[in-house]
JSON list of C-alpha atoms in Angstrom, two decimals:
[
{"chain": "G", "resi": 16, "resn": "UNK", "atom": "CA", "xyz": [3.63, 139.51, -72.47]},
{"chain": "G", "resi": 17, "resn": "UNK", "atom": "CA", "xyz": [6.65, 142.04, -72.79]},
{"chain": "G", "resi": 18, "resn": "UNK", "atom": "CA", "xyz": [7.96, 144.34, -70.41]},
{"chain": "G", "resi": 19, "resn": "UNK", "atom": "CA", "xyz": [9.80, 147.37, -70.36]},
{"chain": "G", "resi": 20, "resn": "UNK", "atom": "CA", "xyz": [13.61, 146.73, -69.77]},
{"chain": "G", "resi": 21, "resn": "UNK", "atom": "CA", "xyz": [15.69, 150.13, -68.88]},
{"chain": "G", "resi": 22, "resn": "UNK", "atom": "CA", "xyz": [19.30, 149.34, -69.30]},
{"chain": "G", "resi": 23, "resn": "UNK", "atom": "CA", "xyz": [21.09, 152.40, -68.68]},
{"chain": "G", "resi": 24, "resn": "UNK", "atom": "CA", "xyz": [24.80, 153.01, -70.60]},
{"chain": "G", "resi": 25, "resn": "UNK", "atom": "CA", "xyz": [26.90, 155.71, -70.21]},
{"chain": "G", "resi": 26, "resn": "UNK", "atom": "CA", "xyz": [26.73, 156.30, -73.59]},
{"chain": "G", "resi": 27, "resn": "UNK", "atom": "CA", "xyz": [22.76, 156.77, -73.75]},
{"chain": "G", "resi": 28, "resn": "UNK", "atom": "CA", "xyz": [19.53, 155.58, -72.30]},
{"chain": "G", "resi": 29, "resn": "UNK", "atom": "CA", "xyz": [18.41, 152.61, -74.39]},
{"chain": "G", "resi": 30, "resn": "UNK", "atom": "CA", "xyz": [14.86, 151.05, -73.69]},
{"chain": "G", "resi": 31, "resn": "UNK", "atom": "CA", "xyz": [13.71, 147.84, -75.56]},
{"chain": "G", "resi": 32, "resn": "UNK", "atom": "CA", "xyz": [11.43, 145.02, -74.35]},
{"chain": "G", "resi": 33, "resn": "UNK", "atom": "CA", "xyz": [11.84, 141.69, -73.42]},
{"chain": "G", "resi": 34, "resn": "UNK", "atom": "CA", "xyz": [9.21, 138.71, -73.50]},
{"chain": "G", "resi": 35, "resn": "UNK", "atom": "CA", "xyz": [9.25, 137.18, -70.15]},
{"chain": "G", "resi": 36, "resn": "UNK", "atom": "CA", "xyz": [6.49, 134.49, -71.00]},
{"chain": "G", "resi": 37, "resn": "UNK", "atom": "CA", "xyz": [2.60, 134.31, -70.84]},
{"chain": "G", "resi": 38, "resn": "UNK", "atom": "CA", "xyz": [1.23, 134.97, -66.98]},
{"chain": "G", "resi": 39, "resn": "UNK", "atom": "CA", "xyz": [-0.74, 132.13, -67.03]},
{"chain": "G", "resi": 40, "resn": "UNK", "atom": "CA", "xyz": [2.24, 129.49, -66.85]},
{"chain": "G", "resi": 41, "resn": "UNK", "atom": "CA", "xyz": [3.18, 131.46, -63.77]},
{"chain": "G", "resi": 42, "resn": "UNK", "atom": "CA", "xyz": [2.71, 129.55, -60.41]},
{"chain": "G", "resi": 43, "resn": "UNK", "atom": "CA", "xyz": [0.08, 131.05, -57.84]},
{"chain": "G", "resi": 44, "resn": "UNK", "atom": "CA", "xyz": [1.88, 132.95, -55.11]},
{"chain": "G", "resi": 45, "resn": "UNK", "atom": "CA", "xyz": [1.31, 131.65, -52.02]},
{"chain": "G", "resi": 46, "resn": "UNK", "atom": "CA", "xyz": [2.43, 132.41, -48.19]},
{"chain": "G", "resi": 47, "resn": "UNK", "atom": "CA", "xyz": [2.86, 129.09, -46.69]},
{"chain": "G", "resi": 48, "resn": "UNK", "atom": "CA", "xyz": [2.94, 125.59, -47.93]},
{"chain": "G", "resi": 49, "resn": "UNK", "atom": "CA", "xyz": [1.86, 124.07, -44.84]},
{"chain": "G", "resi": 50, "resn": "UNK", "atom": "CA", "xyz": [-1.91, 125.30, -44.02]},
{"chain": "G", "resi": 51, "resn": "UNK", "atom": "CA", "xyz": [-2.48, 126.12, -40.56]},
{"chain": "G", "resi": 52, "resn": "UNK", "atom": "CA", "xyz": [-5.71, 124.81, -38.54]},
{"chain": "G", "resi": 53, "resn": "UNK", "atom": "CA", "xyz": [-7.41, 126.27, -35.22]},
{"chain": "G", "resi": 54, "resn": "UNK", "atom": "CA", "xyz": [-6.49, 122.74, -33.83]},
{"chain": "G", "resi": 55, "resn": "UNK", "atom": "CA", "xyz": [-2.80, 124.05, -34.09]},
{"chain": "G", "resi": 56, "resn": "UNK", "atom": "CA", "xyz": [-3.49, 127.49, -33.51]},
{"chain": "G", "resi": 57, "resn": "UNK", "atom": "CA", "xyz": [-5.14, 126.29, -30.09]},
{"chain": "G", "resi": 58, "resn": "UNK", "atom": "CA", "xyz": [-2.47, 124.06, -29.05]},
{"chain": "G", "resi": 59, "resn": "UNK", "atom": "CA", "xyz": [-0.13, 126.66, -29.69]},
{"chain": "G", "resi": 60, "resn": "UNK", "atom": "CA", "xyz": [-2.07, 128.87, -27.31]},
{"chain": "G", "resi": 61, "resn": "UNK", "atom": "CA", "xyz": [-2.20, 125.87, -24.40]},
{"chain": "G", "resi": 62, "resn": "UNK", "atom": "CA", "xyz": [1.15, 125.65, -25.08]},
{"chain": "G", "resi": 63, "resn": "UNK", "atom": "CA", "xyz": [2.97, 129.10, -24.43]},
{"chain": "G", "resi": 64, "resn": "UNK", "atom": "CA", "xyz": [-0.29, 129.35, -21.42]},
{"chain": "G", "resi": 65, "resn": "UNK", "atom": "CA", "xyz": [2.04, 126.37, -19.63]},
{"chain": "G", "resi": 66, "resn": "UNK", "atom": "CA", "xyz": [5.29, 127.61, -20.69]},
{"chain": "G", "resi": 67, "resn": "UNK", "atom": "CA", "xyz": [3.58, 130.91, -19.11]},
{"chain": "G", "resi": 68, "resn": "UNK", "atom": "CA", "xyz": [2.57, 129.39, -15.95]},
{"chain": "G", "resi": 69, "resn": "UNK", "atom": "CA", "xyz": [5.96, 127.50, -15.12]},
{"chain": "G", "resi": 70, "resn": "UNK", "atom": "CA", "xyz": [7.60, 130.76, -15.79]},
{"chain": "G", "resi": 71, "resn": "UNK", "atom": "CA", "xyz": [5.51, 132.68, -13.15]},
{"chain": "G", "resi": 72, "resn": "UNK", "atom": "CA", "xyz": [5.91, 129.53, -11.11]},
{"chain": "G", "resi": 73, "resn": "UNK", "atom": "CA", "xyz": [9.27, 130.05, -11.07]},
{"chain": "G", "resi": 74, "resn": "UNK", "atom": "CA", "xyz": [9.21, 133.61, -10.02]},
{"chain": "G", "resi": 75, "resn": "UNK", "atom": "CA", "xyz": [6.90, 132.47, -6.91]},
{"chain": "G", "resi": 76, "resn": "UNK", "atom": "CA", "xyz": [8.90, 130.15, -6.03]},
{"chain": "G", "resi": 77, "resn": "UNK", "atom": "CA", "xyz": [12.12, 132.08, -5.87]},
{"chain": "G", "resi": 78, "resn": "UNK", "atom": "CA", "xyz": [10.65, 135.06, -4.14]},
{"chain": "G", "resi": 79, "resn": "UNK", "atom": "CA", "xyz": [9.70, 132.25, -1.48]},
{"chain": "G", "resi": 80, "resn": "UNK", "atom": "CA", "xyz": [12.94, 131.21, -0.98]},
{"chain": "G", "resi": 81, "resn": "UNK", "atom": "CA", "xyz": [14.26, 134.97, -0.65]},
{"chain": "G", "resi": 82, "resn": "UNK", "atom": "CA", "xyz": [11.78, 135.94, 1.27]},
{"chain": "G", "resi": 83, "resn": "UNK", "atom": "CA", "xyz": [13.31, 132.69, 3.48]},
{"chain": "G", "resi": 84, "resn": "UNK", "atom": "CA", "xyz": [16.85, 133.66, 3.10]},
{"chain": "G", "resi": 85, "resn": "UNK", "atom": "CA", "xyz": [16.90, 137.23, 3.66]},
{"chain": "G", "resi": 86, "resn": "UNK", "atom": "CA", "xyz": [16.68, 137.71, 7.64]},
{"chain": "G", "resi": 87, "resn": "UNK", "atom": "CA", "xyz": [14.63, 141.10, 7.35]},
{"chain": "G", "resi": 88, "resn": "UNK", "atom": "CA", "xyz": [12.04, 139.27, 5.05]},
{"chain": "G", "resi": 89, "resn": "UNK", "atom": "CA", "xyz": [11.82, 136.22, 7.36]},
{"chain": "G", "resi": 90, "resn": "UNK", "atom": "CA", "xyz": [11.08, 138.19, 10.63]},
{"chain": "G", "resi": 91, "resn": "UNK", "atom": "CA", "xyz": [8.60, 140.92, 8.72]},
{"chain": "G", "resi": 92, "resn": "UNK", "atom": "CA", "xyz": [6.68, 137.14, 7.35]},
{"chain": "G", "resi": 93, "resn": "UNK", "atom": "CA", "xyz": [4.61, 136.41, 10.12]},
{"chain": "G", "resi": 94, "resn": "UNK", "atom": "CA", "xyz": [3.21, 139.62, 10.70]},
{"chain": "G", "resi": 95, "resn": "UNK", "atom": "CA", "xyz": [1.43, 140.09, 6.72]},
{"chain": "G", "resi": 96, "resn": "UNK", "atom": "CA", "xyz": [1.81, 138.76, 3.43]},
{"chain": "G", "resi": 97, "resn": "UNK", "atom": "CA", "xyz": [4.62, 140.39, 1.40]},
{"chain": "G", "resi": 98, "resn": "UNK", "atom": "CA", "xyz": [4.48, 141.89, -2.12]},
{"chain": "G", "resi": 99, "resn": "UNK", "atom": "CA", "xyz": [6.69, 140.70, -4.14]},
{"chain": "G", "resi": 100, "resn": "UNK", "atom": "CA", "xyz": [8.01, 144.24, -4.72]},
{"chain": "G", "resi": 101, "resn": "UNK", "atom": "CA", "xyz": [8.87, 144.39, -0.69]},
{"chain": "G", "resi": 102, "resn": "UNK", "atom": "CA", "xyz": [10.98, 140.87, -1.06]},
{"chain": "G", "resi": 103, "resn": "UNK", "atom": "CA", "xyz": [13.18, 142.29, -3.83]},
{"chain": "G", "resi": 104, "resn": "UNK", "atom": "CA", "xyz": [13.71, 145.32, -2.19]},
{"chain": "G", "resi": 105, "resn": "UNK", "atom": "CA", "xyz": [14.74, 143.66, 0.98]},
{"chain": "G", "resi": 106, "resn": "UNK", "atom": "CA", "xyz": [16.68, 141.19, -1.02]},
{"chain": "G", "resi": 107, "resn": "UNK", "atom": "CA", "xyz": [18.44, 144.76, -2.27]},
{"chain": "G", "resi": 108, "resn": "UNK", "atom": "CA", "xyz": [18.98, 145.94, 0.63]},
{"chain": "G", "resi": 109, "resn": "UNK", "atom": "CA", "xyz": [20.46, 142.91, 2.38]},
{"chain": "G", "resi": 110, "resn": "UNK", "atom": "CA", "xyz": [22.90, 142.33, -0.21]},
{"chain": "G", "resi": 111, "resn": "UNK", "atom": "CA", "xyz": [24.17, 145.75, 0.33]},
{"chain": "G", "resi": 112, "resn": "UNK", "atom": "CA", "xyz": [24.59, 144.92, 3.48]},
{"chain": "G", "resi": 113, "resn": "UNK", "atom": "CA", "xyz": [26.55, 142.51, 3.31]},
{"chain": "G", "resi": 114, "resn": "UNK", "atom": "CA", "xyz": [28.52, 144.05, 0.52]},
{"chain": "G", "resi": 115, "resn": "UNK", "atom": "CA", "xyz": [29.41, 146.74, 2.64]},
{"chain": "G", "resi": 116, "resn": "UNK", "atom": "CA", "xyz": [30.28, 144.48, 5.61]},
{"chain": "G", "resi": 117, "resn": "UNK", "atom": "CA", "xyz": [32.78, 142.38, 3.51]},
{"chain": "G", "resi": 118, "resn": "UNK", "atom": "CA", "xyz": [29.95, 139.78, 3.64]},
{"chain": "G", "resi": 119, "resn": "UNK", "atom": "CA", "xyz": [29.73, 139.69, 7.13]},
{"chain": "G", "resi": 120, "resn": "UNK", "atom": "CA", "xyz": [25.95, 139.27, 8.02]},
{"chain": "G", "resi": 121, "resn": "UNK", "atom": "CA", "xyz": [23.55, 141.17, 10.24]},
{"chain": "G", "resi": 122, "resn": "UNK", "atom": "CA", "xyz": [24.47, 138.90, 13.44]},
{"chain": "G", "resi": 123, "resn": "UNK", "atom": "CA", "xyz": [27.87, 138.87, 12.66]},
{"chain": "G", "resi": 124, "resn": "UNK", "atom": "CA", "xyz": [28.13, 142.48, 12.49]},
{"chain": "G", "resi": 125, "resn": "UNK", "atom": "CA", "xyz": [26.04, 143.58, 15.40]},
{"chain": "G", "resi": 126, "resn": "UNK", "atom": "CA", "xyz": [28.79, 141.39, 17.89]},
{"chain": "G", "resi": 127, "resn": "UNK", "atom": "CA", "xyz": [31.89, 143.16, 15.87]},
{"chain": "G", "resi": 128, "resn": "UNK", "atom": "CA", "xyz": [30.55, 146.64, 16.62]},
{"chain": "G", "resi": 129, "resn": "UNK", "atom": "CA", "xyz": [29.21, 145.46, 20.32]},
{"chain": "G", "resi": 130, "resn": "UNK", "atom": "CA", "xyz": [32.79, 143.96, 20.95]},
{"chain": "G", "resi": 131, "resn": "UNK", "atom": "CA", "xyz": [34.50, 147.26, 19.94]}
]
């Protein structure tokens, strides 16, 4: 089988072809060399579905332990259940607080301004 070969000069455009071989002794193309079965497509699914659930257990987790930590969240816990949006948010807010304080917390701050 021959092919067209453009080699380009500055002189002039010369074509000519060139034999690059017989198709047939060319190799099948193929995409992988390993082949893949449902069995591993399946365990790759239970797989990232556990990676997935100690991920959101994570996030659970930590929200708890804000919702713990920040004073605003703790007293607000007994009367309903918190989103998880409304723990951030008073995780936000707290820290701003105490940013703005010089990292003085609520407590602390209530007895400087009642002892000025």
């Amino acid at each position: 089988m021959k092919r067209l070969y453009d080699e380009t000069s500055s002189d002039s455009d010369l074509e000519e072809l060139i034999d690059v071989g017989i198709e047939e002794h060319y190799g099948p193309v193929t995409r992988s060399t390993s082949p893949i079965t449902t069995s591993h497509i399946l365990a790759r699914k239970k797989r990232r579905g556990v990676i997935e659930k100690r991920r959101r257990d994570r996030i659970n987790n930590s929200l708890s332990e804000l919702r713990r930590l920040v004073p605003s969240a703790f007293e607000k816990q007994g009367s309903s259940k918190l989103e998880k949006a409304e723990i951030l948010q008073m995780t936000v807010d707290h820290l701003k607080l105490l940013h703005a304080t010089g990292g003085k917390g609520k407590i602390e701050m209530a007895i400087l301004i009642l002892t000025c």
